[in-house]
Amino acid sequence: EEDEQRRRKGLKPLARQSTGVAAGKPRELLQARKQTVNLEGMVGKVQVVQASSAASGQPGFYCSVCDVTVKDSLTYLDHINGKNHQRMLNRGMKVASETVDDVLAKLESLRRIHRQRLEQRSIEYDFHEQVKRQELLKEEKKQRRKRAQAHKKSKQRQQGGDAETSSGVHNGGGRGGDDDDDMLAMMGFASFGASKRA
Amino acid sequence: MANRTVNTALYVHGTNPQYLIDKTCRQRIYDSLYWKEHCFGLTVTGVMEKAVDLTAIGGCFGSTNRPTEFICLLLKLLQLQPDRQMVDALVDQEDFKYLRALALVYFRLTEKPKEIYPKLEPLYKDYRKLRQRLYSGKHEIICVDELIDKLLTEQSVFS
């Protein structure tokens, strides 16, 4: 559109204006993030691509605000920290300027939080309660393992055939715990025996 | 934009206050995850919040010259240039030793000797221990008074 015309003339494209609800209001001040950026959430996951735009279908880090895909986690952070993205969120690049009073007030609130944390720590620790809690956890683990074993046995009964040998192998190696089994299940190896699909 | 010193900042010792940390270390800080994720958009109170959760002091360490969170926050303070009263408040408070260490180093970097000696010398009586991340990557214990001694007598600290 306009950007095309400007590019033909050899001019830079216009700075992106914030769109949607935020447009029209005066720009807010730059704010720090309250939550951490999720860079590793999609690692190892498989997802069907439902590309609503050319950029959203690309592999990499997709920014929905600007409709841009970036290939690199550091470049992605640079993008979301950058001027264009902040403008889209109707934020300027300046931080709020602060005074001594803000600093002193913040010190007070930090002290309060610190004191509360110390108090909580001294309240929470009760030896007998801890012992009870640990015993409960042990029981739960035992129950979970029993359930998992029973589940596996029923599955192998369904598959038949090499059931004897596979269960033998399984019991030998499976004592290590439920976590391994969950991991294997996630990777696609539900059991060592012949699977239904074969 | 995220790496620029604040508009209202005055030059310190004849340079941009951020240049008080040398170029190699500064560049490593700008490229680090902690700086980009956590130090973006911080104000002085934001820096205080992060400083309270620090667990070590130090500069850049390891073969990749990875910056400690401490020095990232230090660079952030240099970028923001809090005024003298704020820094005084942070140095004088005794509750949070890593915040105090951060404020001390900032003070030592930016102020003149006439201000530094009266401010830092009385704090020799602070015997609390801090964890320092050495260049090798290992941790070592250093006391606040040892840190002040280094700040007052050595040419470069954390390098």
mmCIF file of C-alpha atoms in Angstrom:
data_model
loop_
_atom_site.group_PDB
_atom_site.id
_atom_site.type_symbol
_atom_site.label_atom_id
_atom_site.label_comp_id
_atom_site.label_asym_id
_atom_site.label_seq_id
_atom_site.Cartn_x
_atom_site.Cartn_y
_atom_site.Cartn_z
ATOM 1 C CA GLU A 1 0.000 0.000 0.000
ATOM 2 C CA GLU A 2 1.579 3.233 1.147
ATOM 3 C CA ASP A 3 4.711 1.369 2.157
ATOM 4 C CA GLU A 4 5.033 0.043 -1.402
ATOM 5 C CA GLN A 5 4.808 3.515 -2.885
ATOM 6 C CA ARG A 6 7.394 4.825 -0.466
ATOM 7 C CA ARG A 7 9.727 1.920 -1.202
ATOM 8 C CA ARG A 8 9.486 2.682 -4.935
ATOM 9 C CA LYS A 9 10.500 6.241 -4.243
ATOM 10 C CA GLY A 10 13.423 5.014 -2.182
ATOM 11 C CA LEU A 11 11.989 6.209 1.124
ATOM 12 C CA LYS A 12 11.779 4.252 4.372
ATOM 13 C CA PRO A 13 8.389 2.726 5.230
ATOM 14 C CA LEU A 14 6.206 4.653 7.659
ATOM 15 C CA ALA A 15 6.556 3.790 11.331
ATOM 16 C CA ARG A 16 3.856 1.324 12.266
ATOM 17 C CA GLN A 17 0.942 2.825 14.092
ATOM 18 C CA SER A 18 -0.666 0.965 16.943
ATOM 19 C CA THR A 19 -3.904 -0.609 15.820
ATOM 20 C CA GLY A 20 -7.066 -1.716 17.528
ATOM 21 C CA VAL A 21 -8.225 -0.709 20.947
ATOM 22 C CA ALA A 22 -5.050 1.048 21.974
ATOM 23 C CA ALA A 23 -5.051 3.518 19.095
ATOM 24 C CA GLY A 24 -5.981 7.067 19.890
ATOM 25 C CA LYS A 25 -4.844 6.969 23.509
ATOM 26 C CA PRO A 26 -1.622 8.693 24.599
ATOM 27 C CA ARG A 27 1.355 6.372 24.749
ATOM 28 C CA GLU A 28 2.015 4.641 28.031
ATOM 29 C CA LEU A 29 5.413 4.433 29.637
ATOM 30 C CA LEU A 30 7.657 1.456 29.112
ATOM 31 C CA GLN A 31 7.029 -1.287 31.628
ATOM 32 C CA ALA A 32 9.021 -4.284 32.706
ATOM 33 C CA ARG A 33 7.583 -7.716 32.093
ATOM 34 C CA LYS A 34 5.826 -9.318 35.014
ATOM 35 C CA GLN A 35 5.978 -12.857 33.665
ATOM 36 C CA THR A 36 8.954 -14.604 32.139
ATOM 37 C CA VAL A 37 8.946 -15.055 28.392
ATOM 38 C CA ASN A 38 8.146 -18.628 27.433
ATOM 39 C CA LEU A 39 10.926 -19.620 25.060
ATOM 40 C CA GLU A 40 10.964 -23.358 25.677
ATOM 41 C CA GLY A 41 7.270 -24.203 25.826
ATOM 42 C CA MET A 42 7.032 -25.687 22.362
ATOM 43 C CA VAL A 43 10.252 -27.663 22.389
ATOM 44 C CA GLY A 44 9.655 -31.218 21.219
ATOM 45 C CA LYS A 45 5.967 -30.630 20.587
ATOM 46 C CA VAL A 46 4.241 -31.481 17.336
ATOM 47 C CA GLN A 47 1.511 -29.189 16.117
ATOM 48 C CA VAL A 48 -0.641 -29.052 13.010
ATOM 49 C CA VAL A 49 -0.040 -25.796 11.201
ATOM 50 C CA GLN A 50 -3.131 -23.646 10.851
ATOM 51 C CA ALA A 51 -1.539 -20.671 9.231
ATOM 52 C CA SER A 52 -3.793 -17.668 9.350
ATOM 53 C CA SER A 53 -1.075 -15.611 7.686
ATOM 54 C CA ALA A 54 2.133 -16.305 5.837
ATOM 55 C CA ALA A 55 4.215 -15.515 8.886
ATOM 56 C CA SER A 56 2.278 -17.505 11.479
ATOM 57 C CA GLY A 57 2.869 -20.759 9.645
ATOM 58 C CA GLN A 58 6.645 -20.431 9.640
ATOM 59 C CA PRO A 59 8.778 -22.368 12.130
ATOM 60 C CA GLY A 60 10.242 -20.209 14.858
ATOM 61 C CA PHE A 61 8.989 -17.709 17.380
ATOM 62 C CA TYR A 62 5.799 -16.059 16.235
ATOM 63 C CA CYS A 63 4.757 -12.640 17.488
ATOM 64 C CA SER A 64 1.006 -12.330 17.078
ATOM 65 C CA VAL A 65 0.975 -8.623 17.860
ATOM 66 C CA CYS A 66 3.163 -7.750 14.901
ATOM 67 C CA ASP A 67 2.481 -10.832 12.725
ATOM 68 C CA VAL A 68 6.137 -11.648 12.466
ATOM 69 C CA THR A 69 8.060 -14.907 12.856
ATOM 70 C CA VAL A 70 11.587 -14.788 14.149
ATOM 71 C CA LYS A 71 13.959 -17.748 13.946
ATOM 72 C CA ASP A 72 16.017 -17.171 17.063
ATOM 73 C CA SER A 73 15.155 -16.853 20.738
ATOM 74 C CA LEU A 74 17.532 -13.924 21.251
ATOM 75 C CA THR A 75 16.272 -12.162 18.136
ATOM 76 C CA TYR A 76 12.749 -12.793 19.382
ATOM 77 C CA LEU A 77 13.572 -11.087 22.652
ATOM 78 C CA ASP A 78 15.140 -8.226 20.732
ATOM 79 C CA HIS A 79 11.908 -7.971 18.758
ATOM 80 C CA ILE A 80 9.575 -7.866 21.729
ATOM 81 C CA ASN A 81 11.883 -5.358 23.393
ATOM 82 C CA GLY A 82 12.002 -3.269 20.255
ATOM 83 C CA LYS A 83 10.432 -0.028 19.246
ATOM 84 C CA ASN A 84 7.945 -1.388 16.692
ATOM 85 C CA HIS A 85 6.498 -4.000 18.978
ATOM 86 C CA GLN A 86 6.167 -1.578 21.892
ATOM 87 C CA ARG A 87 4.443 0.902 19.594
ATOM 88 C CA MET A 88 1.974 -1.808 18.655
ATOM 89 C CA LEU A 89 1.224 -2.201 22.349
ATOM 90 C CA ASN A 90 0.843 1.579 22.574
ATOM 91 C CA ARG A 91 3.905 2.007 24.732
ATOM 92 C CA GLY A 92 6.687 4.493 24.354
ATOM 93 C CA MET A 93 10.307 3.569 24.986
ATOM 94 C CA LYS A 94 10.757 5.761 28.056
ATOM 95 C CA VAL A 95 10.620 4.396 31.560
ATOM 96 C CA ALA A 96 8.847 6.133 34.418
ATOM 97 C CA SER A 97 11.144 8.554 36.218
ATOM 98 C CA GLU A 98 11.251 8.020 39.954
ATOM 99 C CA THR A 99 12.044 9.951 43.096
ATOM 100 C CA VAL A 100 13.669 9.219 46.455
ATOM 101 C CA ASP A 101 10.248 8.668 47.981
ATOM 102 C CA ASP A 102 9.540 5.853 45.538
ATOM 103 C CA VAL A 103 12.816 4.232 46.484
ATOM 104 C CA LEU A 104 12.139 4.555 50.207
ATOM 105 C CA ALA A 105 8.605 3.228 49.814
ATOM 106 C CA LYS A 106 9.937 0.296 47.822
ATOM 107 C CA LEU A 107 12.524 -0.440 50.507
ATOM 108 C CA GLU A 108 9.746 -0.531 53.086
ATOM 109 C CA SER A 109 7.639 -2.927 51.049
ATOM 110 C CA LEU A 110 10.654 -5.172 50.407
ATOM 111 C CA ARG A 111 11.403 -5.259 54.126
ATOM 112 C CA ARG A 112 7.793 -6.170 54.846
ATOM 113 C CA ILE A 113 7.807 -8.994 52.332
ATOM 114 C CA HIS A 114 11.109 -10.257 53.687
ATOM 115 C CA ARG A 115 9.780 -10.239 57.251
ATOM 116 C CA GLN A 116 6.650 -12.098 56.183
ATOM 117 C CA ARG A 117 8.726 -14.724 54.442
ATOM 118 C CA LEU A 118 10.841 -15.239 57.548
ATOM 119 C CA GLU A 119 7.742 -15.561 59.720
ATOM 120 C CA GLN A 120 6.190 -18.072 57.368
ATOM 121 C CA ARG A 121 9.327 -20.140 57.347
ATOM 122 C CA SER A 122 9.415 -20.306 61.145
ATOM 123 C CA ILE A 123 5.729 -21.211 61.362
ATOM 124 C CA GLU A 124 5.679 -23.860 58.710
ATOM 125 C CA TYR A 125 8.394 -26.105 60.010
ATOM 126 C CA ASP A 126 6.948 -28.638 62.426
ATOM 127 C CA PHE A 127 8.913 -31.848 62.745
ATOM 128 C CA HIS A 128 6.028 -34.232 63.327
ATOM 129 C CA GLU A 129 4.000 -32.717 60.550
ATOM 130 C CA GLN A 130 6.949 -33.120 58.202
ATOM 131 C CA VAL A 131 7.299 -36.782 59.161
ATOM 132 C CA LYS A 132 3.612 -37.363 58.515
ATOM 133 C CA ARG A 133 3.854 -35.571 55.195
ATOM 134 C CA GLN A 134 6.816 -37.655 54.067
ATOM 135 C CA GLU A 135 5.036 -40.887 55.001
ATOM 136 C CA LEU A 136 1.961 -39.838 53.026
ATOM 137 C CA LEU A 137 4.140 -39.136 50.012
ATOM 138 C CA LYS A 138 5.727 -42.572 50.288
ATOM 139 C CA GLU A 139 2.312 -44.206 50.415
ATOM 140 C CA GLU A 140 1.149 -42.270 47.374
ATOM 141 C CA LYS A 141 4.213 -43.335 45.436
ATOM 142 C CA LYS A 142 3.613 -46.953 46.323
ATOM 143 C CA GLN A 143 -0.015 -46.762 45.233
ATOM 144 C CA ARG A 144 0.928 -45.102 41.967
ATOM 145 C CA ARG A 145 3.493 -47.790 41.193
ATOM 146 C CA LYS A 146 1.001 -50.545 41.982
ATOM 147 C CA ARG A 147 -1.572 -48.967 39.715
ATOM 148 C CA ALA A 148 0.952 -48.580 36.896
ATOM 149 C CA GLN A 149 2.008 -52.230 37.209
ATOM 150 C CA ALA A 150 -1.608 -53.394 37.155
ATOM 151 C CA HIS A 151 -2.285 -51.208 34.117
ATOM 152 C CA LYS A 152 0.715 -52.615 32.281
ATOM 153 C CA LYS A 153 -0.238 -56.193 33.115
ATOM 154 C CA SER A 154 -3.760 -55.709 31.747
ATOM 155 C CA LYS A 155 -2.368 -54.162 28.569
ATOM 156 C CA GLN A 156 -0.012 -57.067 27.996
ATOM 157 C CA ARG A 157 -2.813 -59.544 28.560
ATOM 158 C CA GLN A 158 -4.652 -57.844 25.688
ATOM 159 C CA GLN A 159 -1.690 -58.120 23.347
ATOM 160 C CA GLY A 160 -1.007 -61.763 24.112
ATOM 161 C CA GLY A 161 1.792 -63.640 22.269
ATOM 162 C CA ASP A 162 5.106 -62.475 23.735
ATOM 163 C CA ALA A 163 3.315 -61.427 26.887
ATOM 164 C CA GLU A 164 5.453 -63.695 29.104
ATOM 165 C CA THR A 165 8.838 -62.559 27.865
ATOM 166 C CA SER A 166 7.917 -58.884 27.589
ATOM 167 C CA SER A 167 6.481 -58.736 31.066
ATOM 168 C CA GLY A 168 9.635 -60.418 32.322
ATOM 169 C CA VAL A 169 11.833 -57.791 30.679
ATOM 170 C CA HIS A 170 9.536 -55.066 31.831
ATOM 171 C CA ASN A 171 9.463 -56.043 35.464
ATOM 172 C CA GLY A 172 13.228 -56.314 35.510
ATOM 173 C CA GLY A 173 13.815 -52.891 34.112
ATOM 174 C CA GLY A 174 10.697 -51.169 35.281
ATOM 175 C CA ARG A 175 11.496 -50.982 38.941
ATOM 176 C CA GLY A 176 13.241 -47.696 38.313
ATOM 177 C CA GLY A 177 9.969 -45.840 38.544
ATOM 178 C CA ASP A 178 6.976 -44.188 37.103
ATOM 179 C CA ASP A 179 8.838 -41.240 35.707
ATOM 180 C CA ASP A 180 10.719 -43.411 33.225
ATOM 181 C CA ASP A 181 7.512 -45.036 32.079
ATOM 182 C CA ASP A 182 5.834 -41.709 31.551
ATOM 183 C CA MET A 183 8.857 -40.550 29.581
ATOM 184 C CA LEU A 184 8.804 -43.632 27.406
ATOM 185 C CA ALA A 185 5.069 -43.313 26.859
ATOM 186 C CA MET A 186 5.583 -39.772 25.696
ATOM 187 C CA MET A 187 8.266 -40.881 23.283
ATOM 188 C CA GLY A 188 5.975 -43.504 21.826
ATOM 189 C CA PHE A 189 7.281 -46.677 23.456
ATOM 190 C CA ALA A 190 4.361 -47.733 25.581
ATOM 191 C CA SER A 191 5.701 -51.170 26.340
ATOM 192 C CA PHE A 192 8.540 -53.434 25.388
ATOM 193 C CA GLY A 193 6.246 -56.092 24.017
ATOM 194 C CA ALA A 194 4.824 -56.224 20.533
ATOM 195 C CA SER A 195 2.479 -53.320 20.020
ATOM 196 C CA LYS A 196 -0.993 -53.682 18.541
ATOM 197 C CA ARG A 197 -0.050 -51.958 15.331
ATOM 198 C CA ALA A 198 2.945 -54.183 14.534
ATOM 199 C CA MET B 1 16.554 1.672 22.569
ATOM 200 C CA ALA B 2 16.764 -0.789 25.372
ATOM 201 C CA ASN B 3 20.497 -0.210 25.591
ATOM 202 C CA ARG B 4 20.497 3.551 25.584
ATOM 203 C CA THR B 5 21.231 5.637 28.633
ATOM 204 C CA VAL B 6 18.288 7.608 29.920
ATOM 205 C CA ASN B 7 17.747 11.017 28.251
ATOM 206 C CA THR B 8 18.222 13.090 31.361
ATOM 207 C CA ALA B 9 21.526 11.460 32.346
ATOM 208 C CA LEU B 10 24.625 13.549 32.889
ATOM 209 C CA TYR B 11 28.063 12.436 31.791
ATOM 210 C CA VAL B 12 30.120 10.801 34.505
ATOM 211 C CA HIS B 13 33.925 11.135 34.559
ATOM 212 C CA GLY B 14 33.679 12.588 31.105
ATOM 213 C CA THR B 15 31.807 9.724 29.450
ATOM 214 C CA ASN B 16 28.423 8.180 29.033
ATOM 215 C CA PRO B 17 27.833 6.465 32.396
ATOM 216 C CA GLN B 18 27.364 3.100 30.729
ATOM 217 C CA TYR B 19 30.907 3.265 29.373
ATOM 218 C CA LEU B 20 32.234 2.955 32.907
ATOM 219 C CA ILE B 21 31.920 -0.769 32.289
ATOM 220 C CA ASP B 22 34.323 -1.738 29.538
ATOM 221 C CA LYS B 23 33.191 -2.544 26.041
ATOM 222 C CA THR B 24 33.757 -6.308 26.076
ATOM 223 C CA CYS B 25 31.826 -6.817 29.299
ATOM 224 C CA ARG B 26 29.126 -4.378 28.274
ATOM 225 C CA GLN B 27 28.548 -6.131 24.962
ATOM 226 C CA ARG B 28 28.270 -9.485 26.719
ATOM 227 C CA ILE B 29 25.649 -8.015 29.041
ATOM 228 C CA TYR B 30 23.607 -6.625 26.142
ATOM 229 C CA ASP B 31 23.679 -10.038 24.484
ATOM 230 C CA SER B 32 22.692 -11.991 27.577
ATOM 231 C CA LEU B 33 19.316 -13.576 28.226
ATOM 232 C CA TYR B 34 18.996 -12.048 31.685
ATOM 233 C CA TRP B 35 19.420 -8.539 30.324
ATOM 234 C CA LYS B 36 16.897 -9.029 27.545
ATOM 235 C CA GLU B 37 14.306 -10.885 29.551
ATOM 236 C CA HIS B 38 14.502 -9.394 33.002
ATOM 237 C CA CYS B 39 16.287 -6.067 32.779
ATOM 238 C CA PHE B 40 14.102 -4.649 30.039
ATOM 239 C CA GLY B 41 11.994 -1.689 31.093
ATOM 240 C CA LEU B 42 13.218 -1.691 34.680
ATOM 241 C CA THR B 43 13.059 1.394 36.838
ATOM 242 C CA VAL B 44 15.156 1.937 39.961
ATOM 243 C CA THR B 45 12.537 0.214 42.113
ATOM 244 C CA GLY B 46 12.509 -2.657 39.639
ATOM 245 C CA VAL B 47 16.274 -2.985 39.976
ATOM 246 C CA MET B 48 15.863 -3.000 43.768
ATOM 247 C CA GLU B 49 13.388 -5.847 43.538
ATOM 248 C CA LYS B 50 15.774 -7.903 41.424
ATOM 249 C CA ALA B 51 18.793 -7.017 43.529
ATOM 250 C CA VAL B 52 17.124 -8.343 46.648
ATOM 251 C CA ASP B 53 16.953 -11.759 44.966
ATOM 252 C CA LEU B 54 20.611 -11.799 43.956
ATOM 253 C CA THR B 55 22.733 -14.667 45.167
ATOM 254 C CA ALA B 56 26.198 -13.629 44.026
ATOM 255 C CA ILE B 57 28.310 -10.680 42.992
ATOM 256 C CA GLY B 58 30.812 -10.723 40.159
ATOM 257 C CA GLY B 59 31.622 -9.635 36.654
ATOM 258 C CA CYS B 60 31.729 -11.768 33.550
ATOM 259 C CA PHE B 61 32.888 -15.340 33.944
ATOM 260 C CA GLY B 62 33.692 -18.451 32.029
ATOM 261 C CA SER B 63 35.021 -19.084 28.550
ATOM 262 C CA THR B 64 32.005 -17.342 27.034
ATOM 263 C CA ASN B 65 32.350 -14.324 29.344
ATOM 264 C CA ARG B 66 28.855 -14.792 30.675
ATOM 265 C CA PRO B 67 27.720 -11.848 32.812
ATOM 266 C CA THR B 68 26.425 -12.315 36.341
ATOM 267 C CA GLU B 69 22.997 -10.938 37.184
ATOM 268 C CA PHE B 70 24.773 -8.554 39.533
ATOM 269 C CA ILE B 71 26.673 -6.826 36.779
ATOM 270 C CA CYS B 72 23.589 -6.720 34.543
ATOM 271 C CA LEU B 73 21.777 -4.828 37.273
ATOM 272 C CA LEU B 74 24.797 -2.604 37.746
ATOM 273 C CA LEU B 75 24.707 -1.667 34.074
ATOM 274 C CA LYS B 76 20.983 -1.045 34.400
ATOM 275 C CA LEU B 77 21.606 1.364 37.258
ATOM 276 C CA LEU B 78 24.248 3.164 35.204
ATOM 277 C CA GLN B 79 21.713 3.420 32.407
ATOM 278 C CA LEU B 80 19.035 4.865 34.685
ATOM 279 C CA GLN B 81 21.346 7.141 36.637
ATOM 280 C CA PRO B 82 19.458 7.398 39.938
ATOM 281 C CA ASP B 83 20.192 10.597 41.798
ATOM 282 C CA ARG B 84 22.456 10.915 44.811
ATOM 283 C CA GLN B 85 19.708 10.698 47.418
ATOM 284 C CA MET B 86 18.429 7.416 46.011
ATOM 285 C CA VAL B 87 21.866 5.860 45.976
ATOM 286 C CA ASP B 88 22.472 7.068 49.533
ATOM 287 C CA ALA B 89 19.258 5.383 50.632
ATOM 288 C CA LEU B 90 20.347 2.121 49.009
ATOM 289 C CA VAL B 91 23.830 2.206 50.509
ATOM 290 C CA ASP B 92 22.603 3.099 53.987
ATOM 291 C CA GLN B 93 19.961 0.371 54.210
ATOM 292 C CA GLU B 94 21.214 -2.666 56.068
ATOM 293 C CA ASP B 95 18.555 -5.252 55.361
ATOM 294 C CA PHE B 96 19.653 -6.506 51.992
ATOM 295 C CA LYS B 97 23.372 -7.082 51.603
ATOM 296 C CA TYR B 98 23.440 -7.743 47.844
ATOM 297 C CA LEU B 99 21.443 -4.592 47.218
ATOM 298 C CA ARG B 100 23.933 -2.772 49.374
ATOM 299 C CA ALA B 101 26.855 -4.285 47.456
ATOM 300 C CA LEU B 102 25.267 -3.193 44.177
ATOM 301 C CA ALA B 103 24.750 0.344 45.450
ATOM 302 C CA LEU B 104 28.328 0.449 46.797
ATOM 303 C CA VAL B 105 29.861 -0.515 43.479
ATOM 304 C CA TYR B 106 27.638 1.980 41.682
ATOM 305 C CA PHE B 107 28.660 4.666 44.140
ATOM 306 C CA ARG B 108 32.335 3.869 43.720
ATOM 307 C CA LEU B 109 32.041 4.007 39.935
ATOM 308 C CA THR B 110 30.174 7.254 39.643
ATOM 309 C CA GLU B 111 31.186 9.534 42.487
ATOM 310 C CA LYS B 112 34.266 11.619 43.182
ATOM 311 C CA PRO B 113 36.882 10.531 45.764
ATOM 312 C CA LYS B 114 35.802 13.300 48.124
ATOM 313 C CA GLU B 115 32.387 11.617 48.394
ATOM 314 C CA ILE B 116 33.555 8.018 48.166
ATOM 315 C CA TYR B 117 35.901 7.834 51.157
ATOM 316 C CA PRO B 118 33.501 9.274 53.777
ATOM 317 C CA LYS B 119 30.723 7.071 52.477
ATOM 318 C CA LEU B 120 32.519 3.768 52.068
ATOM 319 C CA GLU B 121 35.011 3.758 54.923
ATOM 320 C CA PRO B 122 32.458 3.603 57.769
ATOM 321 C CA LEU B 123 31.021 0.506 56.132
ATOM 322 C CA TYR B 124 34.194 -1.426 56.874
ATOM 323 C CA LYS B 125 32.330 -2.608 59.952
ATOM 324 C CA ASP B 126 29.887 -4.630 57.846
ATOM 325 C CA TYR B 127 31.201 -8.179 58.244
ATOM 326 C CA ARG B 128 28.500 -10.008 56.332
ATOM 327 C CA LYS B 129 29.472 -12.616 53.773
ATOM 328 C CA LEU B 130 28.744 -12.404 50.099
ATOM 329 C CA ARG B 131 29.106 -14.993 47.392
ATOM 330 C CA GLN B 132 31.411 -13.959 44.575
ATOM 331 C CA ARG B 133 31.436 -15.580 41.161
ATOM 332 C CA LEU B 134 35.033 -15.671 39.980
ATOM 333 C CA TYR B 135 36.188 -15.567 36.386
ATOM 334 C CA SER B 136 36.687 -19.339 36.488
ATOM 335 C CA GLY B 137 32.970 -19.733 37.231
ATOM 336 C CA LYS B 138 33.505 -20.951 40.763
ATOM 337 C CA HIS B 139 32.037 -19.275 43.805
ATOM 338 C CA GLU B 140 34.039 -17.810 46.634
ATOM 339 C CA ILE B 141 33.066 -16.121 49.856
ATOM 340 C CA ILE B 142 33.934 -12.479 50.268
ATOM 341 C CA CYS B 143 32.899 -10.180 53.088
ATOM 342 C CA VAL B 144 31.348 -6.767 52.559
ATOM 343 C CA ASP B 145 34.350 -5.095 54.190
ATOM 344 C CA GLU B 146 36.707 -7.012 51.873
ATOM 345 C CA LEU B 147 34.652 -5.774 48.944
ATOM 346 C CA ILE B 148 34.924 -2.195 50.173
ATOM 347 C CA ASP B 149 38.672 -2.623 50.611
ATOM 348 C CA LYS B 150 38.938 -3.804 47.006
ATOM 349 C CA LEU B 151 36.830 -0.921 45.800
ATOM 350 C CA LEU B 152 39.022 1.573 47.620
ATOM 351 C CA THR B 153 42.444 0.162 46.860
ATOM 352 C CA GLU B 154 42.398 -1.911 43.679
ATOM 353 C CA GLN B 155 42.358 -0.677 40.128
ATOM 354 C CA SER B 156 39.753 -3.055 38.865
ATOM 355 C CA VAL B 157 37.309 -5.252 40.641
ATOM 356 C CA PHE B 158 35.398 -8.170 39.050
ATOM 357 C CA SER B 159 37.694 -8.708 36.095
#
